Coordinates of C-alpha atoms in Angstrom, one line a residue:
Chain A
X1 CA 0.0 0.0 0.0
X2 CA 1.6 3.4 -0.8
X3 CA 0.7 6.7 0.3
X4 CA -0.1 10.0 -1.6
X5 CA 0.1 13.6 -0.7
X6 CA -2.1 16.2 -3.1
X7 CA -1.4 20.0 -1.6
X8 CA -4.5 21.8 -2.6
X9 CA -4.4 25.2 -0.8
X10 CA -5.3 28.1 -2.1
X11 CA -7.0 26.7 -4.8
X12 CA -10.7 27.5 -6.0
X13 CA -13.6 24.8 -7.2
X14 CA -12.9 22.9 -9.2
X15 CA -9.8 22.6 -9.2
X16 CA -9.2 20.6 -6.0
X17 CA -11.7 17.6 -7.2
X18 CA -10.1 17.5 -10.6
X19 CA -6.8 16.8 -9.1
X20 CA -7.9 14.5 -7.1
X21 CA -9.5 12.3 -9.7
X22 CA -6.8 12.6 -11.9
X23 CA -4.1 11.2 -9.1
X24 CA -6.6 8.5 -8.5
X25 CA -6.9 7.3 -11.5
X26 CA -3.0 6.6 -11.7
X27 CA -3.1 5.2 -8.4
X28 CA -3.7 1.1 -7.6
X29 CA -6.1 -0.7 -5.4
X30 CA -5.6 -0.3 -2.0
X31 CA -3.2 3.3 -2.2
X32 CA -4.1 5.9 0.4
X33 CA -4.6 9.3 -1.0
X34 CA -4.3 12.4 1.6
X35 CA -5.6 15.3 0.3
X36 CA -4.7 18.8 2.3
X37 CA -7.0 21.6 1.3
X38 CA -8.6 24.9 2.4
X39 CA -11.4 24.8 0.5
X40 CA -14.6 24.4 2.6
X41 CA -16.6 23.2 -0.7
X42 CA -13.9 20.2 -1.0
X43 CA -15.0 18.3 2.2
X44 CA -18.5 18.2 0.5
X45 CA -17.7 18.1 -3.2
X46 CA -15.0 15.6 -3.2
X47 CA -16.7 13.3 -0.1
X48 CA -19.4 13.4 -2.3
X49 CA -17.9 12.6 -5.8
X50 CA -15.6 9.8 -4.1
X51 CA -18.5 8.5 -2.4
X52 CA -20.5 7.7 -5.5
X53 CA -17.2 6.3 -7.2
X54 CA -17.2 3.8 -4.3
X55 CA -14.2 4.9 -2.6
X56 CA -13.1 4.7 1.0
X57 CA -13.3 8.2 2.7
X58 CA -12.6 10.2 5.9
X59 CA -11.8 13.4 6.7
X60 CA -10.4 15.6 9.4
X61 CA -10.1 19.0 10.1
X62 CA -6.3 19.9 10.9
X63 CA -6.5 23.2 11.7
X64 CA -8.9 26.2 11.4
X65 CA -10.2 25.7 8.0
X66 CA -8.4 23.2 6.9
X67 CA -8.8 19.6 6.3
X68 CA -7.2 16.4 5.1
X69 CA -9.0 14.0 3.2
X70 CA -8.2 10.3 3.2
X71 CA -9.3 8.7 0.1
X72 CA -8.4 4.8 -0.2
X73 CA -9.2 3.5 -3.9
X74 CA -11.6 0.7 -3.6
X75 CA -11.9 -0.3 -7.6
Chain B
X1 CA -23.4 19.1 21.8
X2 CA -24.2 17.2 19.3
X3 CA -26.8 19.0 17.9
X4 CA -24.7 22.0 17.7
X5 CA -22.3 19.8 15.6
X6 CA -25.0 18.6 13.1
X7 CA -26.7 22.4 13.3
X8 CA -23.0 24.4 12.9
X9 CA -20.2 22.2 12.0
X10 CA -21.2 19.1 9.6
X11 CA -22.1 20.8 5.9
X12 CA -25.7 20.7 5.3
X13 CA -27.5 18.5 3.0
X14 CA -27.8 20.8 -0.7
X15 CA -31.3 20.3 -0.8
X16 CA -32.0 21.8 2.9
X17 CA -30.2 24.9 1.7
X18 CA -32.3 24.9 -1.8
X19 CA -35.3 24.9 0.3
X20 CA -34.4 27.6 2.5
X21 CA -33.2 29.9 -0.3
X22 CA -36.4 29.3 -2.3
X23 CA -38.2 30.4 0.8
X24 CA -35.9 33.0 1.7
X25 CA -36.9 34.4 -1.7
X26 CA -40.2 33.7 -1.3
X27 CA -40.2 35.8 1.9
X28 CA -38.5 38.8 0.6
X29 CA -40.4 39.2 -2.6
X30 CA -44.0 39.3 -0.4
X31 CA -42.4 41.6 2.2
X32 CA -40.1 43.7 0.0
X33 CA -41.8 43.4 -3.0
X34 CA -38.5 42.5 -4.8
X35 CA -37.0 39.4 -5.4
X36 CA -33.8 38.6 -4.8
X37 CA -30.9 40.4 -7.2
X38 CA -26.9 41.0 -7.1
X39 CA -25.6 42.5 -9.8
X40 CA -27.1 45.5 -10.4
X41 CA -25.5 46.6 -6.9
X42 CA -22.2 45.9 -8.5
X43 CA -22.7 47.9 -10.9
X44 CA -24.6 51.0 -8.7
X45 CA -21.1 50.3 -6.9
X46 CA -18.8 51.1 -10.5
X47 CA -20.8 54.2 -11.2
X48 CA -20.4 55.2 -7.3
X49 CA -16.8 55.7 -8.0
X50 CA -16.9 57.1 -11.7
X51 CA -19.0 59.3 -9.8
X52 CA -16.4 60.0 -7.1
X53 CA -13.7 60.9 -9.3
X54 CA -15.8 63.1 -11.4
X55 CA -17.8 61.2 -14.1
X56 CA -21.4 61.7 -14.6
X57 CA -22.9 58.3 -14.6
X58 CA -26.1 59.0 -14.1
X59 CA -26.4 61.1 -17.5
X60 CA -26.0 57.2 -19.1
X61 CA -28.4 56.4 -21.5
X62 CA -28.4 53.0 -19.1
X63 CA -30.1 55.1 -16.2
X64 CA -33.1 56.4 -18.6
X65 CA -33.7 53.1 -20.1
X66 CA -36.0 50.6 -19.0
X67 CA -36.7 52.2 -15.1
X68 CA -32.1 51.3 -14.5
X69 CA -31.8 54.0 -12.4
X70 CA -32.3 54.7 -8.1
X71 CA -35.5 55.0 -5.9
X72 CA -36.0 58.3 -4.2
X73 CA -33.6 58.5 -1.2
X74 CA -30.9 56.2 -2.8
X75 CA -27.3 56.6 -4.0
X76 CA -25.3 54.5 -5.6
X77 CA -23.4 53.3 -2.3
X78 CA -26.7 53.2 -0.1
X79 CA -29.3 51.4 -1.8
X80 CA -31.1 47.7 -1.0
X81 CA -28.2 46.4 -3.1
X82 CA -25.5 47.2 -1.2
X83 CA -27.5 46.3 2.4
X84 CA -28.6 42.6 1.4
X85 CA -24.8 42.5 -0.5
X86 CA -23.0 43.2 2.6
X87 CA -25.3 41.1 4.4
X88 CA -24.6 37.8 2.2
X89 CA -20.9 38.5 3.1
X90 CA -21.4 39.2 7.0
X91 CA -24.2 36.3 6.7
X92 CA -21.2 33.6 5.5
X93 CA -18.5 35.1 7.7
X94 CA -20.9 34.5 10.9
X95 CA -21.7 30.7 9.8
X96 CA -17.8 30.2 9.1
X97 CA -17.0 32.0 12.5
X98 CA -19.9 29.7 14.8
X99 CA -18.0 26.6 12.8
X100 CA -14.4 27.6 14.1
X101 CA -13.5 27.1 10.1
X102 CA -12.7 30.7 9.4
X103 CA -9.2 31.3 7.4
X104 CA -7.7 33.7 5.1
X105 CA -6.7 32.6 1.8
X106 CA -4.5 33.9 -0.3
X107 CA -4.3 33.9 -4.1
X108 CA -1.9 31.4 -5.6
X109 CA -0.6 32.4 -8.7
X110 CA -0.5 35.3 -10.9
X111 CA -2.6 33.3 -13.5
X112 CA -5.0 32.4 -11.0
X113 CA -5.3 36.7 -10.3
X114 CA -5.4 37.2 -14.2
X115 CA -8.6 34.3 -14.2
X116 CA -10.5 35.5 -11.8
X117 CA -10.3 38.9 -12.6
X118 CA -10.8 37.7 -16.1
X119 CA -14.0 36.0 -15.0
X120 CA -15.0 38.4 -13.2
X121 CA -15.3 41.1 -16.2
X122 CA -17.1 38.8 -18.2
X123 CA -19.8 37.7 -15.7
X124 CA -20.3 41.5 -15.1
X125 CA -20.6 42.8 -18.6
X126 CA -22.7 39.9 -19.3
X127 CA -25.2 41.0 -16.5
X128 CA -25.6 44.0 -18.1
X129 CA -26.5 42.4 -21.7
X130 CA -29.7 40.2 -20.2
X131 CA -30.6 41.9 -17.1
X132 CA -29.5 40.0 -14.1
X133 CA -26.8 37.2 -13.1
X134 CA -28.1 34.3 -12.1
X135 CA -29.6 35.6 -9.3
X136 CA -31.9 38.4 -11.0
X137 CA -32.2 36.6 -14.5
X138 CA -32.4 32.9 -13.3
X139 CA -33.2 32.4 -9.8
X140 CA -35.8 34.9 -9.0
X141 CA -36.7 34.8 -13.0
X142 CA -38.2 31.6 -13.5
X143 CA -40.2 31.5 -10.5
X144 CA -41.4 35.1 -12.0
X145 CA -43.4 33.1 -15.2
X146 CA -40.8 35.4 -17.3
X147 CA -39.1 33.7 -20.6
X148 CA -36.0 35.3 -20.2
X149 CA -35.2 33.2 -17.5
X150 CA -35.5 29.8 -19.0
X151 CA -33.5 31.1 -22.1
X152 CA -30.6 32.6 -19.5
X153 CA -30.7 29.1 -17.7
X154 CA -30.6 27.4 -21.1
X155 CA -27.5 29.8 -22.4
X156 CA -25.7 29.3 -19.1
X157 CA -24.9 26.0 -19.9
X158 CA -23.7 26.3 -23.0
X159 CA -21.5 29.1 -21.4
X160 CA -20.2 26.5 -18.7
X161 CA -19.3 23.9 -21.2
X162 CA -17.0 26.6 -23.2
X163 CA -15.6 27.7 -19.6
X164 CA -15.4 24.4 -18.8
X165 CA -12.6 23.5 -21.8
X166 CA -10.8 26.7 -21.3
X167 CA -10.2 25.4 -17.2
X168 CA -9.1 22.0 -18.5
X169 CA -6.5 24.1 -20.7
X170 CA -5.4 26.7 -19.3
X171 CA -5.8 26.0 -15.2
X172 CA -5.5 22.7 -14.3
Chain C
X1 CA -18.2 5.4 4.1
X2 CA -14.4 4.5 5.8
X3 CA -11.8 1.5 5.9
X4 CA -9.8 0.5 8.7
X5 CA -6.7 1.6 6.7
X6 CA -8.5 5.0 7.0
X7 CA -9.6 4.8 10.5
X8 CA -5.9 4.1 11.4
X9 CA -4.5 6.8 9.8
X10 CA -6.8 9.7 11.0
X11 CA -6.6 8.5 14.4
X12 CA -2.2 8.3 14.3
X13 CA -3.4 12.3 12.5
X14 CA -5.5 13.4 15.4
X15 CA -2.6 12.8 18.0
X16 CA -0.1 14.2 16.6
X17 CA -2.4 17.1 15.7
X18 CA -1.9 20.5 17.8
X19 CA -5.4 22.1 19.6
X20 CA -7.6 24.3 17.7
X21 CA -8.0 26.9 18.3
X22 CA -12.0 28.5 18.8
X23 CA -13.2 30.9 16.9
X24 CA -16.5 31.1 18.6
X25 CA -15.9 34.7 20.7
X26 CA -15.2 36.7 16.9
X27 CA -18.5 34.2 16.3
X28 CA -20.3 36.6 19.3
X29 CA -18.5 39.4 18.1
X30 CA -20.0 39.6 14.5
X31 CA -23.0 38.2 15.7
X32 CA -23.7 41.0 17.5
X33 CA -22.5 43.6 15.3
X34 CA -25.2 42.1 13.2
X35 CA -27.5 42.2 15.4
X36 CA -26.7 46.2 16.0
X37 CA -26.4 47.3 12.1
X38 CA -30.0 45.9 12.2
X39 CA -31.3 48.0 15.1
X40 CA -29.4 50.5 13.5
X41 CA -31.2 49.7 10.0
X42 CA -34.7 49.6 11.4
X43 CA -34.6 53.2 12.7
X44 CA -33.0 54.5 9.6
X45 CA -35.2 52.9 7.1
X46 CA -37.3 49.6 7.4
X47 CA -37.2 48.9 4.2
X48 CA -33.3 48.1 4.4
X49 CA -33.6 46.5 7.4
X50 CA -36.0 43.3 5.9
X51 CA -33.0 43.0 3.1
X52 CA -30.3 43.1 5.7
X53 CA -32.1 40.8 8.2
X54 CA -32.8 38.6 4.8
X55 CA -29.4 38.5 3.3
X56 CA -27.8 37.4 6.9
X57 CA -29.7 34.1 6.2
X58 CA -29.2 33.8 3.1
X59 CA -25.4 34.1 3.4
X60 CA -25.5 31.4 6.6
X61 CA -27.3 29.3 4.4
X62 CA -24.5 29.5 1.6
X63 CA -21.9 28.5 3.3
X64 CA -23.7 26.1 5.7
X65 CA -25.1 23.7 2.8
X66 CA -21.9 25.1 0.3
X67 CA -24.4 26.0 -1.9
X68 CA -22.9 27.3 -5.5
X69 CA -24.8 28.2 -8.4
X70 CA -21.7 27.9 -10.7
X71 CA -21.0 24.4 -9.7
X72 CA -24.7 23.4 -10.3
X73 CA -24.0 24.2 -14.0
X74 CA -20.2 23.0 -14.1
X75 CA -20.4 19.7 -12.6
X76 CA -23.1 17.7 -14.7
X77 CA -20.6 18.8 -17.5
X78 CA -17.2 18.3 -15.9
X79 CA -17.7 14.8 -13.6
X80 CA -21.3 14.5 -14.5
X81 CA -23.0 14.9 -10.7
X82 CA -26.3 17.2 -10.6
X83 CA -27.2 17.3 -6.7
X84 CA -26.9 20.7 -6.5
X85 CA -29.0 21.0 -10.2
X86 CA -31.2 19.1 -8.1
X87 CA -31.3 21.2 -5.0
X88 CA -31.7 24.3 -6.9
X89 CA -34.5 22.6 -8.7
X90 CA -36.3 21.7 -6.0
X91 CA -35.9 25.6 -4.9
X92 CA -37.4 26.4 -8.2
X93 CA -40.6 24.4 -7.8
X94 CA -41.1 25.8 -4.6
X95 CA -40.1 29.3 -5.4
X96 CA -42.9 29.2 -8.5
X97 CA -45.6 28.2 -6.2
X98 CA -44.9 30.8 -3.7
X99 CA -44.3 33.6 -6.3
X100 CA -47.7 32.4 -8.3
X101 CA -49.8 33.1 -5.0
X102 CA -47.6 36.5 -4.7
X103 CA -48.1 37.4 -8.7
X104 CA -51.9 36.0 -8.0
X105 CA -53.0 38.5 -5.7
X106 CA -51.7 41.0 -7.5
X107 CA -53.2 40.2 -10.9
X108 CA -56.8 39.9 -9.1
X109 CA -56.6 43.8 -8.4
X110 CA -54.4 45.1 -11.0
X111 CA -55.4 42.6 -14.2
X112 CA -52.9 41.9 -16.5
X113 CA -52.3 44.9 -18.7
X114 CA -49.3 46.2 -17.3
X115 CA -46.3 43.9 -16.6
X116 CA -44.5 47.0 -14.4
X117 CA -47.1 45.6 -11.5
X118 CA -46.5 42.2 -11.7
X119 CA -44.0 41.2 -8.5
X120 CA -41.1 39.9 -9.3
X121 CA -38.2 39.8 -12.5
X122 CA -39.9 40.4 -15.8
X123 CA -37.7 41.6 -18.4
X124 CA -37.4 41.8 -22.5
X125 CA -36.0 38.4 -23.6
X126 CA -33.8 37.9 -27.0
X127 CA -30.2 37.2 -28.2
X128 CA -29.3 39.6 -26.0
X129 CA -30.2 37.3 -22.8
X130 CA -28.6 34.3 -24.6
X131 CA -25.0 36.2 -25.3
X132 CA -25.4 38.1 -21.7
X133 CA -25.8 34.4 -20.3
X134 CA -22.7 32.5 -22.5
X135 CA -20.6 35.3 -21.3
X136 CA -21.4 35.1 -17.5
X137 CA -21.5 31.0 -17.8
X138 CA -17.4 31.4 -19.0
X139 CA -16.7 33.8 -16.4
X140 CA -18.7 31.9 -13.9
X141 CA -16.8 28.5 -14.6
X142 CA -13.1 30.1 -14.7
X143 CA -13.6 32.7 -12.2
X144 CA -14.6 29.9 -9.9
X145 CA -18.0 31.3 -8.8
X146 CA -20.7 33.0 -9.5
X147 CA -22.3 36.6 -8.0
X148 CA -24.0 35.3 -4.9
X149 CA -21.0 32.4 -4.8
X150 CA -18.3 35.6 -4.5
X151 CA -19.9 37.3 -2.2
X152 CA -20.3 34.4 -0.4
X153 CA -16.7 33.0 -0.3
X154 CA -15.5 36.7 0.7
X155 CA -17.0 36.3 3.5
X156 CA -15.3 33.1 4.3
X157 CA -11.9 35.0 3.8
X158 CA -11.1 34.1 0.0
X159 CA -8.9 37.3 -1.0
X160 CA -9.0 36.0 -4.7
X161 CA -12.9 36.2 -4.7
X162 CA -12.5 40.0 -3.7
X163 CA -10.4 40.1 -7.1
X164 CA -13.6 38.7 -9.2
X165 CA -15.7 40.8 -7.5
X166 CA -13.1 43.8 -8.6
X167 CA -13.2 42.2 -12.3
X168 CA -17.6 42.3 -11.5
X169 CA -18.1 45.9 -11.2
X170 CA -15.2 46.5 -13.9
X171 CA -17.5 44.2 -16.4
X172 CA -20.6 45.9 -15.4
X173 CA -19.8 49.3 -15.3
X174 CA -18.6 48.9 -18.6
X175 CA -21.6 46.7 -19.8
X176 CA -23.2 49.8 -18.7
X177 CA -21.9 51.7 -20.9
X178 CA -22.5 50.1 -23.7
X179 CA -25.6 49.6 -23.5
X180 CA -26.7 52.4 -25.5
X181 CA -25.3 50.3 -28.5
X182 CA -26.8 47.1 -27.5
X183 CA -30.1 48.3 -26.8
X184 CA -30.2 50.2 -30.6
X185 CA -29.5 46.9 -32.1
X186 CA -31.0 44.1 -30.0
X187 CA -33.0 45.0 -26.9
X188 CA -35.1 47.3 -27.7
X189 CA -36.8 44.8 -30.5
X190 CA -37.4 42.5 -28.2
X191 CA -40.4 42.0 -25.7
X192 CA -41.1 41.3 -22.2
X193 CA -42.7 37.8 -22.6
X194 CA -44.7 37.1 -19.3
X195 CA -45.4 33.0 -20.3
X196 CA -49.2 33.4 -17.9
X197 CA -50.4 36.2 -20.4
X198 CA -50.4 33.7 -22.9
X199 CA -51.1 30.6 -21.7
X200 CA -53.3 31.5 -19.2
X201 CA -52.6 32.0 -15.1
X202 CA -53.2 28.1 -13.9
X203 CA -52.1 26.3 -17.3
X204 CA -48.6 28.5 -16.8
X205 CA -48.1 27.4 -13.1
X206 CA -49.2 23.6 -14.2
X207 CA -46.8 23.7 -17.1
X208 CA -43.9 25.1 -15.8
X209 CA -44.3 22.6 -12.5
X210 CA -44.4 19.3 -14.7
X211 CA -41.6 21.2 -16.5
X212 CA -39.6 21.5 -13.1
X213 CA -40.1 17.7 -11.8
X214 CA -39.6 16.6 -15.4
X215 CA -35.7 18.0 -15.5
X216 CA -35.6 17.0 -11.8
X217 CA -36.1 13.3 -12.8
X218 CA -33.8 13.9 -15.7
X219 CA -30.8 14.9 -13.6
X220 CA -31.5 12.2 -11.2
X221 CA -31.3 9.7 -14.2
X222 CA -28.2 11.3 -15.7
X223 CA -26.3 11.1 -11.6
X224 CA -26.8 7.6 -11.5
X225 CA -26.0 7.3 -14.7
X226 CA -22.4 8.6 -13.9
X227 CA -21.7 6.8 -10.8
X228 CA -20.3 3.4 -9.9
X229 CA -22.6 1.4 -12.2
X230 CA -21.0 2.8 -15.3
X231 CA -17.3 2.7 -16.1
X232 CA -15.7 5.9 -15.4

């Protein structure tokens, strides 16, 4: 299992859920992705989108603000 | 506790907040008499400052055409506009403030800048063209029985899909 | 939806993580800064106080339920989910109701003749509404939000949004100006069309309702279309 880091701050919609599809499409069954972001929209947008992919996901909020999202690829 | 959580903290559902809006609108139009609309406070705000720096705004053929122009009592910086605009922006700030989320963010890159300002111009000229954003010309529009709504919904897409290829290009 | 491998890592995160900090006193603080610009308001003119008192919800119920006008038009396109279509649909069925009893009681005194009487946004509809609308859907999608969506995420401390709302008053002003020129050659040929004075008060409201839940159940189709069932 390998890990990934996407650094999303500072970035506006949509940017943040594009990247994150993109790195998980290159990634393999099982990889963990940790997304850190600043964008309040992103812990509903990319929950959302992930969700309905059929992904694992979790989030937490690190700091005022900002969160990092734990995506594992499930298919 | 953890109502507070649910209430303040967890994102609400989209559909809660489309209900709420719809009423919101609802509300003002029976009380106010106006539906809800952004723009034209922009622009009340532009003409504000032409105005400042010694331009005569108000002499545009814009402000005689189709009842543009202030009520009685108004100026371009105090008008309903600029109340319920500043009170969408203190509204969001409170609900980010009660969450403990609140964080300044600052721009990225230069071509990020050059984007939004970019975007920014063209939302606002276009505003001018069919009367409203999609506040004014959309939102409160089609609930209004008026045509021009359902064509500005329609259009809005295809502008999305065009905006939509230059961000693949260009941004990501 | 979560996995242990998840689980394991947030919890090995939360530990190592430092206290937040609380921002609930500068919570109080606006709140009742609010709260006085209304008192304030009510005094000064009434009128401005129902908008103020108005927008404050309106804004809290942005950002609570992250609602965004652009992305209801930029995600069906771009990864092909329509919740918020959805949401702002259902806002739209309920909005027409509400506005039909509203436009109703006014068309029982006034009758239909003039459209200036009629509550709500009735204005001349042509190619000028179809450019005006291409224009702010491209601005919308690369500035990143739309009008409500900027005001919104200024508020929430986005100093780029402040920029697009610079770029806003820029664009209108100058669409202002203009408008002299686009009026000559397109507005002022085209009409107000108010859909009731042709179709009749209750067909209107009928129509435009099965209209509403029709798209609804379209954009419900087209989501689970684009999720796990089909291949990505």
């Amino acid at each position: 299992m390998a890990e990934y880091k996407l650094d999303c701050l500072f970035e506006a919609c949509p940017i943040p859920l594009l990247k994150a599809l993109k790195q998980l499409e290159k990634m393999s069954i099982g990889d963990v992705l940790i997304m850190h972001t600043d964008h309040n929209c992103s812990i509903k947008n990319v929950v959302e989108w992930t969700k309905k992919q059929g992904h694992y996901i979790d989030y937490i909020e690190i700091s005022e603000g900002e969160w990092e999202i734990y995506i594992e690829k499930a298919r | 506790m953890k109502i507070y959580h649910k209430i303040f903290k967890k994102p609400w559902p989209y559909w809660v907040g489309g209900i709420i809006l719809a009423l919101l609108n609802i509300l003002m139009l029976s009380i106010t008499g106006s539906a809800w609309k952004v723009t034209t406070g922009f622009l009340f705000w532009g003409a504000g400052i032409l105005e400042k720096v010694g331009f005569a705004p108000n002499k545009w053929y814009y402000f005689a055409a189709y009842n543009n122009g202030l009520k009685d009592g108004q100026s371009f910086f105090m008008n309903t506009y600029t109340v319920i605009n500043f009170a969408v922006i203190i509204g969001a700030l409170l609900a980010v403030l009660w969450a403990s989320e609140f964080k300044w963010k600052k721009i990225k890159s230069f071509r990020q800048l050059g984007f939004a300002l970019l975007g920014g111009i063209l939302m606002g000229y276009g505003t001018r063209l069919s009367f409203g954003c999609n506040i004014g010309a959309y939102f409160s529009a089609i609930p209004s029985f008026s045509l021009h709504g359902w064509v500005f919904g329609i259009f809005m897409f295809v502008g999305a899909a065009i905006g939509c290829k230059i961000l693949y290009k260009y941004l990501l | 939806m979560t996995s242990n491998k998840i689980e394991e890592l947030i919890k090995k995160r939360q530990m190592e993580n430092k206290k937040k900090k609380n921002q609930t006193p500068y919570g109080i603080g606006v709140t009742l800064l609010a709260l006085v610009i209304y008192l304030a308001l009510l005094n000064y003119n009434l009128r401005f106080s129902s908008f103020w008192i108005i927008g404050i919800l309106i804004g809290v119920t942005m950002q609570r339920s992250r609602f965004c006008f652009a992305a209801s038009f930029r995600d069906p396109i771009m990864v092909g989910s329509t919740s918020l279509l959805k949401a702002i649909l259902i806002a739209l069925i309920i909005s027409t109701v509400g506005f039909f009893i509203i436009q109703y009681n006014t068309i029982e005194i006034h009758g239909l003749h003039l459209l200036e009487n009629i509550p709500g946004q009735l204005k001349p509809v042509g190619l000028h509404t179809a450019l005006g609308a291409i224009l702010f859907g491209v601005g919308m999608v690369i500035a990143g939000g739309c009008a409500s969506g900027t005001l919104m995420r200024i508020g929430e401390g986005y100093i780029l949004q402040i920029v697009v709302l610079i770029g806003f008053i820029i664009g209108a002003t100058m669409g202002a100006r203009h408008f002299e020129f686009w009026d000559k050659i397109l507005i002022s040929k085209s009409k107000t069309i108010y859909i009731p004075k042709y179709l009749g008060l209750f067909p209107s409201l009928i129509i435009q309702l099965i209209v509403l839940v029709g798209l609804y159940f379209v954009a419900d189709w087209f989501d689970k279309k684009n999720s796990i069932m089909s291949s990505m």
